[in-house]
PDB file of C-alpha atoms in Angstrom:
ATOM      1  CA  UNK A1485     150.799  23.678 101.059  1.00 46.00           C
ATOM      2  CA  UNK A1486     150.227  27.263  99.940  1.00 50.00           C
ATOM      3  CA  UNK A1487     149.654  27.148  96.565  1.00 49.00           C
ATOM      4  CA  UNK A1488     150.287  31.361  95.992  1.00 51.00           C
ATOM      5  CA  UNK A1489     153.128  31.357  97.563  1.00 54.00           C
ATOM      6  CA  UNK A1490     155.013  27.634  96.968  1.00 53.00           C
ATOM      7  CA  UNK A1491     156.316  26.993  99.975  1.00 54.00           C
ATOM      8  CA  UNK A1492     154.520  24.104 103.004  1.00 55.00           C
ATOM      9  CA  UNK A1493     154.254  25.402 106.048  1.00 53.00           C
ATOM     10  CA  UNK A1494     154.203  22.252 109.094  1.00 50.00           C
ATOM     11  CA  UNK A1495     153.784  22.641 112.669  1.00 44.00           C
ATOM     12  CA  UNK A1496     154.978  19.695 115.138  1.00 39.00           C
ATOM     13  CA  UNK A1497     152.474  19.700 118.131  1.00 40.00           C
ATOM     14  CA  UNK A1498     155.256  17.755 119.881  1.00 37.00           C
ATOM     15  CA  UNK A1499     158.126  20.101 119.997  1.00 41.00           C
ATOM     16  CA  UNK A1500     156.673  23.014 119.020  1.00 44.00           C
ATOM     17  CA  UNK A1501     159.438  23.292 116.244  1.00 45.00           C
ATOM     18  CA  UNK A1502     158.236  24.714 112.374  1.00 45.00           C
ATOM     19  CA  UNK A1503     159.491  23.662 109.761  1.00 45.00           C
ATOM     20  CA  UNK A1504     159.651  25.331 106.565  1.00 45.00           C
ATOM     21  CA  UNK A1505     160.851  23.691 102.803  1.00 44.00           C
ATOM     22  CA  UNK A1506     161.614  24.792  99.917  1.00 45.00           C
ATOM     23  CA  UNK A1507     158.987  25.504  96.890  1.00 47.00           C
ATOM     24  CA  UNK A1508     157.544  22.610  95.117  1.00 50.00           C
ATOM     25  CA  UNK A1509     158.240  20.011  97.742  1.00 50.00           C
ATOM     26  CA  UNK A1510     155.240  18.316  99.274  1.00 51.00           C
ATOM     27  CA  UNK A1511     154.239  18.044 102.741  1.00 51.00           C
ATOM     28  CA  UNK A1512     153.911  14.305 102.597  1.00 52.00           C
ATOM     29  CA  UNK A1513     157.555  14.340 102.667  1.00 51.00           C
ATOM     30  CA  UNK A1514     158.050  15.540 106.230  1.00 48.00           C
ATOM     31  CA  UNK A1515     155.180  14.513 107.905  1.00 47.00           C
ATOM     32  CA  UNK A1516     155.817  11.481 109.562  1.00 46.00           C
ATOM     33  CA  UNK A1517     153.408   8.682 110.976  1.00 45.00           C
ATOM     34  CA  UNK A1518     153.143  10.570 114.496  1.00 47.00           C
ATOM     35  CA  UNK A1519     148.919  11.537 114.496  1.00 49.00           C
ATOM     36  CA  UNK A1520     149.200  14.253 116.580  1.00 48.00           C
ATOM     37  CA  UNK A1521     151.881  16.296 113.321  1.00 47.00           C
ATOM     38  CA  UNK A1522     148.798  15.138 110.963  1.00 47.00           C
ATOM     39  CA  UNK A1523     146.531  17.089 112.684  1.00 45.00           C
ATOM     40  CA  UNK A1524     147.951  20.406 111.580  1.00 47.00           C
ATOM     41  CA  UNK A1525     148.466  19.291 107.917  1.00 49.00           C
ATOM     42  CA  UNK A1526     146.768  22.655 106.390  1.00 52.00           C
ATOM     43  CA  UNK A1527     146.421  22.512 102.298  1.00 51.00           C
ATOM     44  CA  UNK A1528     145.203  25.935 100.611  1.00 50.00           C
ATOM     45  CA  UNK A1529     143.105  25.663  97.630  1.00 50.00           C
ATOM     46  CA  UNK A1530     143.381  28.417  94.652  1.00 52.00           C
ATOM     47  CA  UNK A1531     139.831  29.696  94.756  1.00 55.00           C
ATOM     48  CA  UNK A1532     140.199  31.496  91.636  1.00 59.00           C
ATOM     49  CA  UNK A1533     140.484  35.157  93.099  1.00 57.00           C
ATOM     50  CA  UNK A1534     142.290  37.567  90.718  1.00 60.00           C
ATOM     51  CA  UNK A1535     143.709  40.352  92.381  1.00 60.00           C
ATOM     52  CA  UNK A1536     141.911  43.740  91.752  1.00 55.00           C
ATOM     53  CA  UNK A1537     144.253  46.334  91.153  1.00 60.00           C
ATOM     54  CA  UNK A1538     144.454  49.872  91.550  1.00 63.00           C
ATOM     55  CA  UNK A1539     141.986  50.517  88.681  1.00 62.00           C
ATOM     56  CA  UNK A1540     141.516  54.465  89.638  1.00 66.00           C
ATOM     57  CA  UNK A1541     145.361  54.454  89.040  1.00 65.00           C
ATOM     58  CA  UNK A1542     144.954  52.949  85.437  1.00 61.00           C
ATOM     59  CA  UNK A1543     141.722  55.121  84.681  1.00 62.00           C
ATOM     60  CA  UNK A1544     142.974  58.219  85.623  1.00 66.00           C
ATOM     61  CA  UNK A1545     143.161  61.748  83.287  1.00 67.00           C
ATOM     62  CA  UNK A1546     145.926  64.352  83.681  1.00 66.00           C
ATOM     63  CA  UNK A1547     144.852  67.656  84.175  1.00 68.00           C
ATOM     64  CA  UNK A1548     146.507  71.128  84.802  1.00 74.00           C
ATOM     65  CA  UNK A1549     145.980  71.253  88.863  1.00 72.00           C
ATOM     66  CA  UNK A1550     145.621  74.929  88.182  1.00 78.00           C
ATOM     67  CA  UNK A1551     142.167  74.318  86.426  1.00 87.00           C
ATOM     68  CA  UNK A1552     140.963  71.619  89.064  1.00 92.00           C
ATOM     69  CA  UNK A1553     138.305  74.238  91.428  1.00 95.00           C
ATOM     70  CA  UNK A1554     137.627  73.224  95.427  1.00 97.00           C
ATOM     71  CA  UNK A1555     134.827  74.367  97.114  1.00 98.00           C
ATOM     72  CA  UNK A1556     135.735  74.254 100.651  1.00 98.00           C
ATOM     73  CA  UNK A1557     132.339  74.131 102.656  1.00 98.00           C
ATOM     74  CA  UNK A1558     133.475  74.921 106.599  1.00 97.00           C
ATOM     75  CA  UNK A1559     130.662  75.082 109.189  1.00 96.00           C
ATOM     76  CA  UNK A1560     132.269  76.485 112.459  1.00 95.00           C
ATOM     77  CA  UNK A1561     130.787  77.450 115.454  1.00 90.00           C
ATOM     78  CA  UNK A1562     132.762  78.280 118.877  1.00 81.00           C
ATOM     79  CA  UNK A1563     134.163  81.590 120.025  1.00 73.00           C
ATOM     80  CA  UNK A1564     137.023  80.248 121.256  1.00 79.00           C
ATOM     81  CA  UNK A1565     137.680  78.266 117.761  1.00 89.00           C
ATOM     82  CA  UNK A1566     138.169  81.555 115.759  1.00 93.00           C
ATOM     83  CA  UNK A1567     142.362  81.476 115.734  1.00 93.00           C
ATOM     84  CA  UNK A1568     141.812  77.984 114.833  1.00 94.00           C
ATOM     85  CA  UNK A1569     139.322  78.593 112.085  1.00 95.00           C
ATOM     86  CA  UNK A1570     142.048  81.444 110.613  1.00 94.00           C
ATOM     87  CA  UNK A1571     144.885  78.837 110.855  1.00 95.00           C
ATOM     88  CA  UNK A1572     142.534  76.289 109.127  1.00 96.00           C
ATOM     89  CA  UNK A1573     141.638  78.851 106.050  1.00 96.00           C
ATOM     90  CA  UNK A1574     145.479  79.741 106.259  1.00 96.00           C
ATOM     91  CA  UNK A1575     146.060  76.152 105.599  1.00 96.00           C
ATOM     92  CA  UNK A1576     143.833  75.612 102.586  1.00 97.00           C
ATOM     93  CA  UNK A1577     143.974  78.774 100.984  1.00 97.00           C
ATOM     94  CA  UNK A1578     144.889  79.152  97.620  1.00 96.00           C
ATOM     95  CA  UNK A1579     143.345  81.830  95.117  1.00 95.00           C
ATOM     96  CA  UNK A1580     141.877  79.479  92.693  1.00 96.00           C
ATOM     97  CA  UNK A1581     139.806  77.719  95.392  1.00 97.00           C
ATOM     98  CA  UNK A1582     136.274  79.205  96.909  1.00 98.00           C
ATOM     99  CA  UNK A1583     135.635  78.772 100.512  1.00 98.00           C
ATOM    100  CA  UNK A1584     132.168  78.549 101.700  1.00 98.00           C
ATOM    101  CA  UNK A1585     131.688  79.181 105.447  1.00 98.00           C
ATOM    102  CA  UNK A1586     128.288  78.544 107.885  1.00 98.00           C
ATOM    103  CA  UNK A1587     128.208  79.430 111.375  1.00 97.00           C
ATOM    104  CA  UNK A1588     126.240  78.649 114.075  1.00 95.00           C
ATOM    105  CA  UNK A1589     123.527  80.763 114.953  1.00 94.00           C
ATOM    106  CA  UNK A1590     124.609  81.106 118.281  1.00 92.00           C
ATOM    107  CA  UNK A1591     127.926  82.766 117.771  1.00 94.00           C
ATOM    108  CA  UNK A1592     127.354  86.074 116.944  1.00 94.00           C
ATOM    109  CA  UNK A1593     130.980  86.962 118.016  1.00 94.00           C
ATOM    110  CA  UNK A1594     132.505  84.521 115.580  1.00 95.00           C
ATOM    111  CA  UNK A1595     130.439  85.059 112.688  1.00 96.00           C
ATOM    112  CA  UNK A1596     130.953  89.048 112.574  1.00 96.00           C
ATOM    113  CA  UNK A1597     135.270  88.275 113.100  1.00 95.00           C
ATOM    114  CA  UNK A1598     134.483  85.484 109.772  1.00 96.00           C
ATOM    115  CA  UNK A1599     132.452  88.388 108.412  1.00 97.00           C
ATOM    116  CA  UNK A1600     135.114  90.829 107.673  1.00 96.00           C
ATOM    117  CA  UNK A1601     137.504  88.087 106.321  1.00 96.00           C
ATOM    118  CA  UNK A1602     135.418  87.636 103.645  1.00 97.00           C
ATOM    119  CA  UNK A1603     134.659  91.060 103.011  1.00 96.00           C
ATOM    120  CA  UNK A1604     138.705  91.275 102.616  1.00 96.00           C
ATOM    121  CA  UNK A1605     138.956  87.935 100.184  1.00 96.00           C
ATOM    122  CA  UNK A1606     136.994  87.680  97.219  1.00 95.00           C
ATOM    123  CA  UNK A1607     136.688  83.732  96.835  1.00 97.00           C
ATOM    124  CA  UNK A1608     135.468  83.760 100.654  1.00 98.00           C
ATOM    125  CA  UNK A1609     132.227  83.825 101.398  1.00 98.00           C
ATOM    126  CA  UNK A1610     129.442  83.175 104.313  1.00 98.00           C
ATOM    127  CA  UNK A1611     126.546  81.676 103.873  1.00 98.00           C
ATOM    128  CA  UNK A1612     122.914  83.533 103.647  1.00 96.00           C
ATOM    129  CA  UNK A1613     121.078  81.645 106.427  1.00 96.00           C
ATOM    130  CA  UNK A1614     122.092  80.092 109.713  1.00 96.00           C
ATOM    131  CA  UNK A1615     121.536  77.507 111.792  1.00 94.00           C
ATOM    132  CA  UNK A1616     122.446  76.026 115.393  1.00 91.00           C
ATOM    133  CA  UNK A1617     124.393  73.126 114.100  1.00 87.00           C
ATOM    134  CA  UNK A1618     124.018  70.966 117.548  1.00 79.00           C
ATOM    135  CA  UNK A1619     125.881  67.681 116.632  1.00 75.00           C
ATOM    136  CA  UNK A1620     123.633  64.961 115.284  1.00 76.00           C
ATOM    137  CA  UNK A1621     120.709  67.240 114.727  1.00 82.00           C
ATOM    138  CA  UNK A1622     118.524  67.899 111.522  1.00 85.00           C
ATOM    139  CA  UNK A1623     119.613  70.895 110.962  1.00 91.00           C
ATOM    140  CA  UNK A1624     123.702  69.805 110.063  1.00 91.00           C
ATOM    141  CA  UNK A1625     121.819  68.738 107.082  1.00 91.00           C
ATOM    142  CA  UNK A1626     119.564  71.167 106.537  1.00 93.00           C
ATOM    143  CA  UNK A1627     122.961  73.858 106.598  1.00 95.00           C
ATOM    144  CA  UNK A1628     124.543  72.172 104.042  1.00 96.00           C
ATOM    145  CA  UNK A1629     121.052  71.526 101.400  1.00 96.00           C
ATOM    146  CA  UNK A1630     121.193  75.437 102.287  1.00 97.00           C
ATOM    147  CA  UNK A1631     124.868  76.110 101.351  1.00 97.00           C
ATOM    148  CA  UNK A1632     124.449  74.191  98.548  1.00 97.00           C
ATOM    149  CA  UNK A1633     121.499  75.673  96.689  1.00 97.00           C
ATOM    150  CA  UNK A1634     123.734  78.745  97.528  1.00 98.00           C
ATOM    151  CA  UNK A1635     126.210  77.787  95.637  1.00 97.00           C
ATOM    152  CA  UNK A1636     124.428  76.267  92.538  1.00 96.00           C
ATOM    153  CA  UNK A1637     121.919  78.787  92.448  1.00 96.00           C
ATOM    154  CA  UNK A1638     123.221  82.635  93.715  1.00 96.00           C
ATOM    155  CA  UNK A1639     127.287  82.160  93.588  1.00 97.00           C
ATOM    156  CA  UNK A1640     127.250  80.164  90.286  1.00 96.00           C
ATOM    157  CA  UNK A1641     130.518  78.524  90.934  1.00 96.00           C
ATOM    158  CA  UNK A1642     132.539  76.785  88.538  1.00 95.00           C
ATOM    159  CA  UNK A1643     133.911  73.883  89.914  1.00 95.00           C
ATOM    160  CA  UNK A1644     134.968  70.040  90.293  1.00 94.00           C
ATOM    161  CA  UNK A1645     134.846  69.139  94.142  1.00 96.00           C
ATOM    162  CA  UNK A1646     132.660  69.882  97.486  1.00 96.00           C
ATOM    163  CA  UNK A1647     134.742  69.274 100.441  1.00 96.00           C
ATOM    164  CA  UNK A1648     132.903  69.998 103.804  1.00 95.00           C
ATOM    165  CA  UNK A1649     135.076  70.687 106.464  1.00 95.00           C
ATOM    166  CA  UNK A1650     134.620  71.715 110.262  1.00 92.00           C
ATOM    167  CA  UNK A1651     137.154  73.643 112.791  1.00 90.00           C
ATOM    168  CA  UNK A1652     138.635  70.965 114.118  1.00 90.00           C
ATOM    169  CA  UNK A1653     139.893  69.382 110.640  1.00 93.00           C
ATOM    170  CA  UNK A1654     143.370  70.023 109.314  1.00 95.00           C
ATOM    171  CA  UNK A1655     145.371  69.459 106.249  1.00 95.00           C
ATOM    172  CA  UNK A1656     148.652  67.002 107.083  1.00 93.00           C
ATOM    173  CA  UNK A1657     149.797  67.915 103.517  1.00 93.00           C
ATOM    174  CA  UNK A1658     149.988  71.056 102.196  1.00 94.00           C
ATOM    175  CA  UNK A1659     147.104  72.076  99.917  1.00 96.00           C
ATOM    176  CA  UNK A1660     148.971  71.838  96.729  1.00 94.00           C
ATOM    177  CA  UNK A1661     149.563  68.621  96.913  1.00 93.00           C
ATOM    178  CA  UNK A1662     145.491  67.887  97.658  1.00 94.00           C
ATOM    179  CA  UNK A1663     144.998  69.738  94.670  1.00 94.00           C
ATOM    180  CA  UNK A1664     147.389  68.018  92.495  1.00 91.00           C
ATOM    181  CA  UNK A1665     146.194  64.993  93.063  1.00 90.00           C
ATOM    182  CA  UNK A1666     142.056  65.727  92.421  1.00 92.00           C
ATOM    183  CA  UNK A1667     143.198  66.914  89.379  1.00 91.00           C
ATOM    184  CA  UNK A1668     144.342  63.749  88.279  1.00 89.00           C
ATOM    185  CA  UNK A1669     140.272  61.738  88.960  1.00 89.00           C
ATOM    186  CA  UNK A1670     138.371  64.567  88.269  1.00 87.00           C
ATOM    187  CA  UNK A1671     135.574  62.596  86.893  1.00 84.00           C
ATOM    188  CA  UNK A1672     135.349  60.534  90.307  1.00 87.00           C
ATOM    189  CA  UNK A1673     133.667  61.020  93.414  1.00 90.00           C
ATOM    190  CA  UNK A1674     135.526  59.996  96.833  1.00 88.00           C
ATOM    191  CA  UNK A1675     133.146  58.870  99.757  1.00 83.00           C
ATOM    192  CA  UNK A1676     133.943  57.307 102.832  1.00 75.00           C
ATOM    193  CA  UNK A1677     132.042  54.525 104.136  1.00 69.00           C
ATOM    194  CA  UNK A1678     131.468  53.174 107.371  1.00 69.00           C
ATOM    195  CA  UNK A1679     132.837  50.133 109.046  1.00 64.00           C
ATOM    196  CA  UNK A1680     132.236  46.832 107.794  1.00 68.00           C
ATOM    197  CA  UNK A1681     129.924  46.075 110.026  1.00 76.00           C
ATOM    198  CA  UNK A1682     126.446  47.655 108.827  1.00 76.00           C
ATOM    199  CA  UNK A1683     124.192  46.276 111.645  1.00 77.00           C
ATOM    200  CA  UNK A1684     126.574  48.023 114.515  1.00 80.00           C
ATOM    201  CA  UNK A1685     126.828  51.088 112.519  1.00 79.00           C
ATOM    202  CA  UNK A1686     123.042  51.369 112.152  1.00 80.00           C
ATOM    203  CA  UNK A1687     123.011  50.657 115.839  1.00 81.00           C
ATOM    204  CA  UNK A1688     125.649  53.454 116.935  1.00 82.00           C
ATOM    205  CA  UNK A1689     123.985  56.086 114.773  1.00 80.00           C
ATOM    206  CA  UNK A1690     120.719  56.009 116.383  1.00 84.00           C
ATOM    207  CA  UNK A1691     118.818  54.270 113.620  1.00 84.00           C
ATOM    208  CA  UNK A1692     116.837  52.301 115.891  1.00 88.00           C
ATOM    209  CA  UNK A1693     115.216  55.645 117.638  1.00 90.00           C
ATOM    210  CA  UNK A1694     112.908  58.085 117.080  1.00 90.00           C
ATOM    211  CA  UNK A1695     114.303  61.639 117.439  1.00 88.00           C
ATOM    212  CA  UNK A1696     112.723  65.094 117.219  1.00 87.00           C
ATOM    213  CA  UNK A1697     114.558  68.301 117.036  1.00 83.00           C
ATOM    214  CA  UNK A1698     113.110  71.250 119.310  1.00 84.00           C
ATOM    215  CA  UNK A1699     114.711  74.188 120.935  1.00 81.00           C
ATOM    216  CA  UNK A1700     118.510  73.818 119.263  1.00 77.00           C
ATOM    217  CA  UNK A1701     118.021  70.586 121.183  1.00 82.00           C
ATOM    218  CA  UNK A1702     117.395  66.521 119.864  1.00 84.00           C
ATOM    219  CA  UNK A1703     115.412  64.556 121.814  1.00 88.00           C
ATOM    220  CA  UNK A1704     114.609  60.645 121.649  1.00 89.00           C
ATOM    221  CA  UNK A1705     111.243  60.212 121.904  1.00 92.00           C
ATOM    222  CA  UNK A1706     110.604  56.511 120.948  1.00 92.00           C
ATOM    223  CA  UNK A1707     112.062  53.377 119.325  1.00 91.00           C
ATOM    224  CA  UNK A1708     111.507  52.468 115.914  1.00 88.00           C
ATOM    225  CA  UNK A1709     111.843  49.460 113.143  1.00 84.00           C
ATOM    226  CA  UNK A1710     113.869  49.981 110.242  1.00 75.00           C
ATOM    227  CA  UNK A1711     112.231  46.934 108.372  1.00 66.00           C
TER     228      UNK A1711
END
């Protein structure tokens, strides 16, 4: 008997038949002396759980969208991606936004074609120093600490969210409609966890090793204990 949603659910092991009542009527009533129906007499018990809610709906401000800022933090690298990169920025674009771009050290191609861009557009900018963002190495992070003292501390930005993108993301709504809706929670931050499994997380991202970055390269050296 399912006490959420009033109805009693049976199964007969014997002709593989279900049999559904009507609210309020108890199980007893159709279960007959055979043993092998008893067996798959289920009752759910009310634990007490109160359903959560969308409490960032109920808690959240209105705010002109035209006074909610975006700083878009892209770090690109690939010759080949710069038509993407332009169709990404074409994408996100809008003149109340600032756009915040690293590129790999390696591409001197890309970042001189980026280069003129933002000599063209005043709320686009590259950063000051550069790194060889390899995948997984310590310097992704040490690009964005970088980009972000930038930003706090030489471009003096006003504004109320950091999104970090790279050339391979893309927008599947238009920009406005991203903007609208920040503008609604701008006293929140949004993170995204992992999985909900921590231990095979840890496990997948390496955790367990020992790495040390050396020529643009990351190599395992040992294993380690987290504990």
């Amino acid at each position: 008997y399912n006490e959420f949603t009033g109805q009693c659910f049976c199964l007969s092991t014997l002709n593989n038949q279900h049999h559904l009542i009507i609210p309020n009527q108890k199980c007893t009533k159709i279960i007959f002396n055979n043993n092998n129906e008893k067996k798959n007499f289920t009752t759910i018990y009310r634990t007490g759980f109160i359903d959560f809610g969308n409490h960032l709906e109920k808690r959240r401000s209105i705010q002109n969208h035209n006074q909610t800022i975006i700083v878009f933090f892209l770090t690109v690298g690939g010759r080949k991606n710069l038509r993407q990169i332009k169709r990404l920025v074409r994408a996100i674009y809008l003149r109340q936004h600032y756009y915040l771009i690293h590129v790999d050290s390696r591409e001197n191609y890309l970042y001189e074609e980026l280069l003129r861009l933002s000599k063209r557009i005043s709320n686009i900018h590259l950063t000051n120093k550069r790194y060889p963002t390899t995948w997984g190495a310590s310097t992704l992070l040490t690009a964005h600490l970088d980009a972000f003292k930038q930003i706090f501390n030489e471009l003096k930005w006003n504004f109320s969210f950091i999104l970090n993108l790279s050339e391979t993301d893309f927008p599947l709504k238009p920009i406005q409609v991203l903007t609208t809706f920040l503008s609604m929670y701008t006293s929140y931050n949004f993170l995204r966890s992992h999985s909900r499994e921590p231990y095979k997380f840890i496990k997948s991202q390496g955790l367990f090793h020992t790495f040390i970055h050396c020529n643009d390269y990351m190599y395992r050296i040992d294993s380690r204990s987290l504990i």
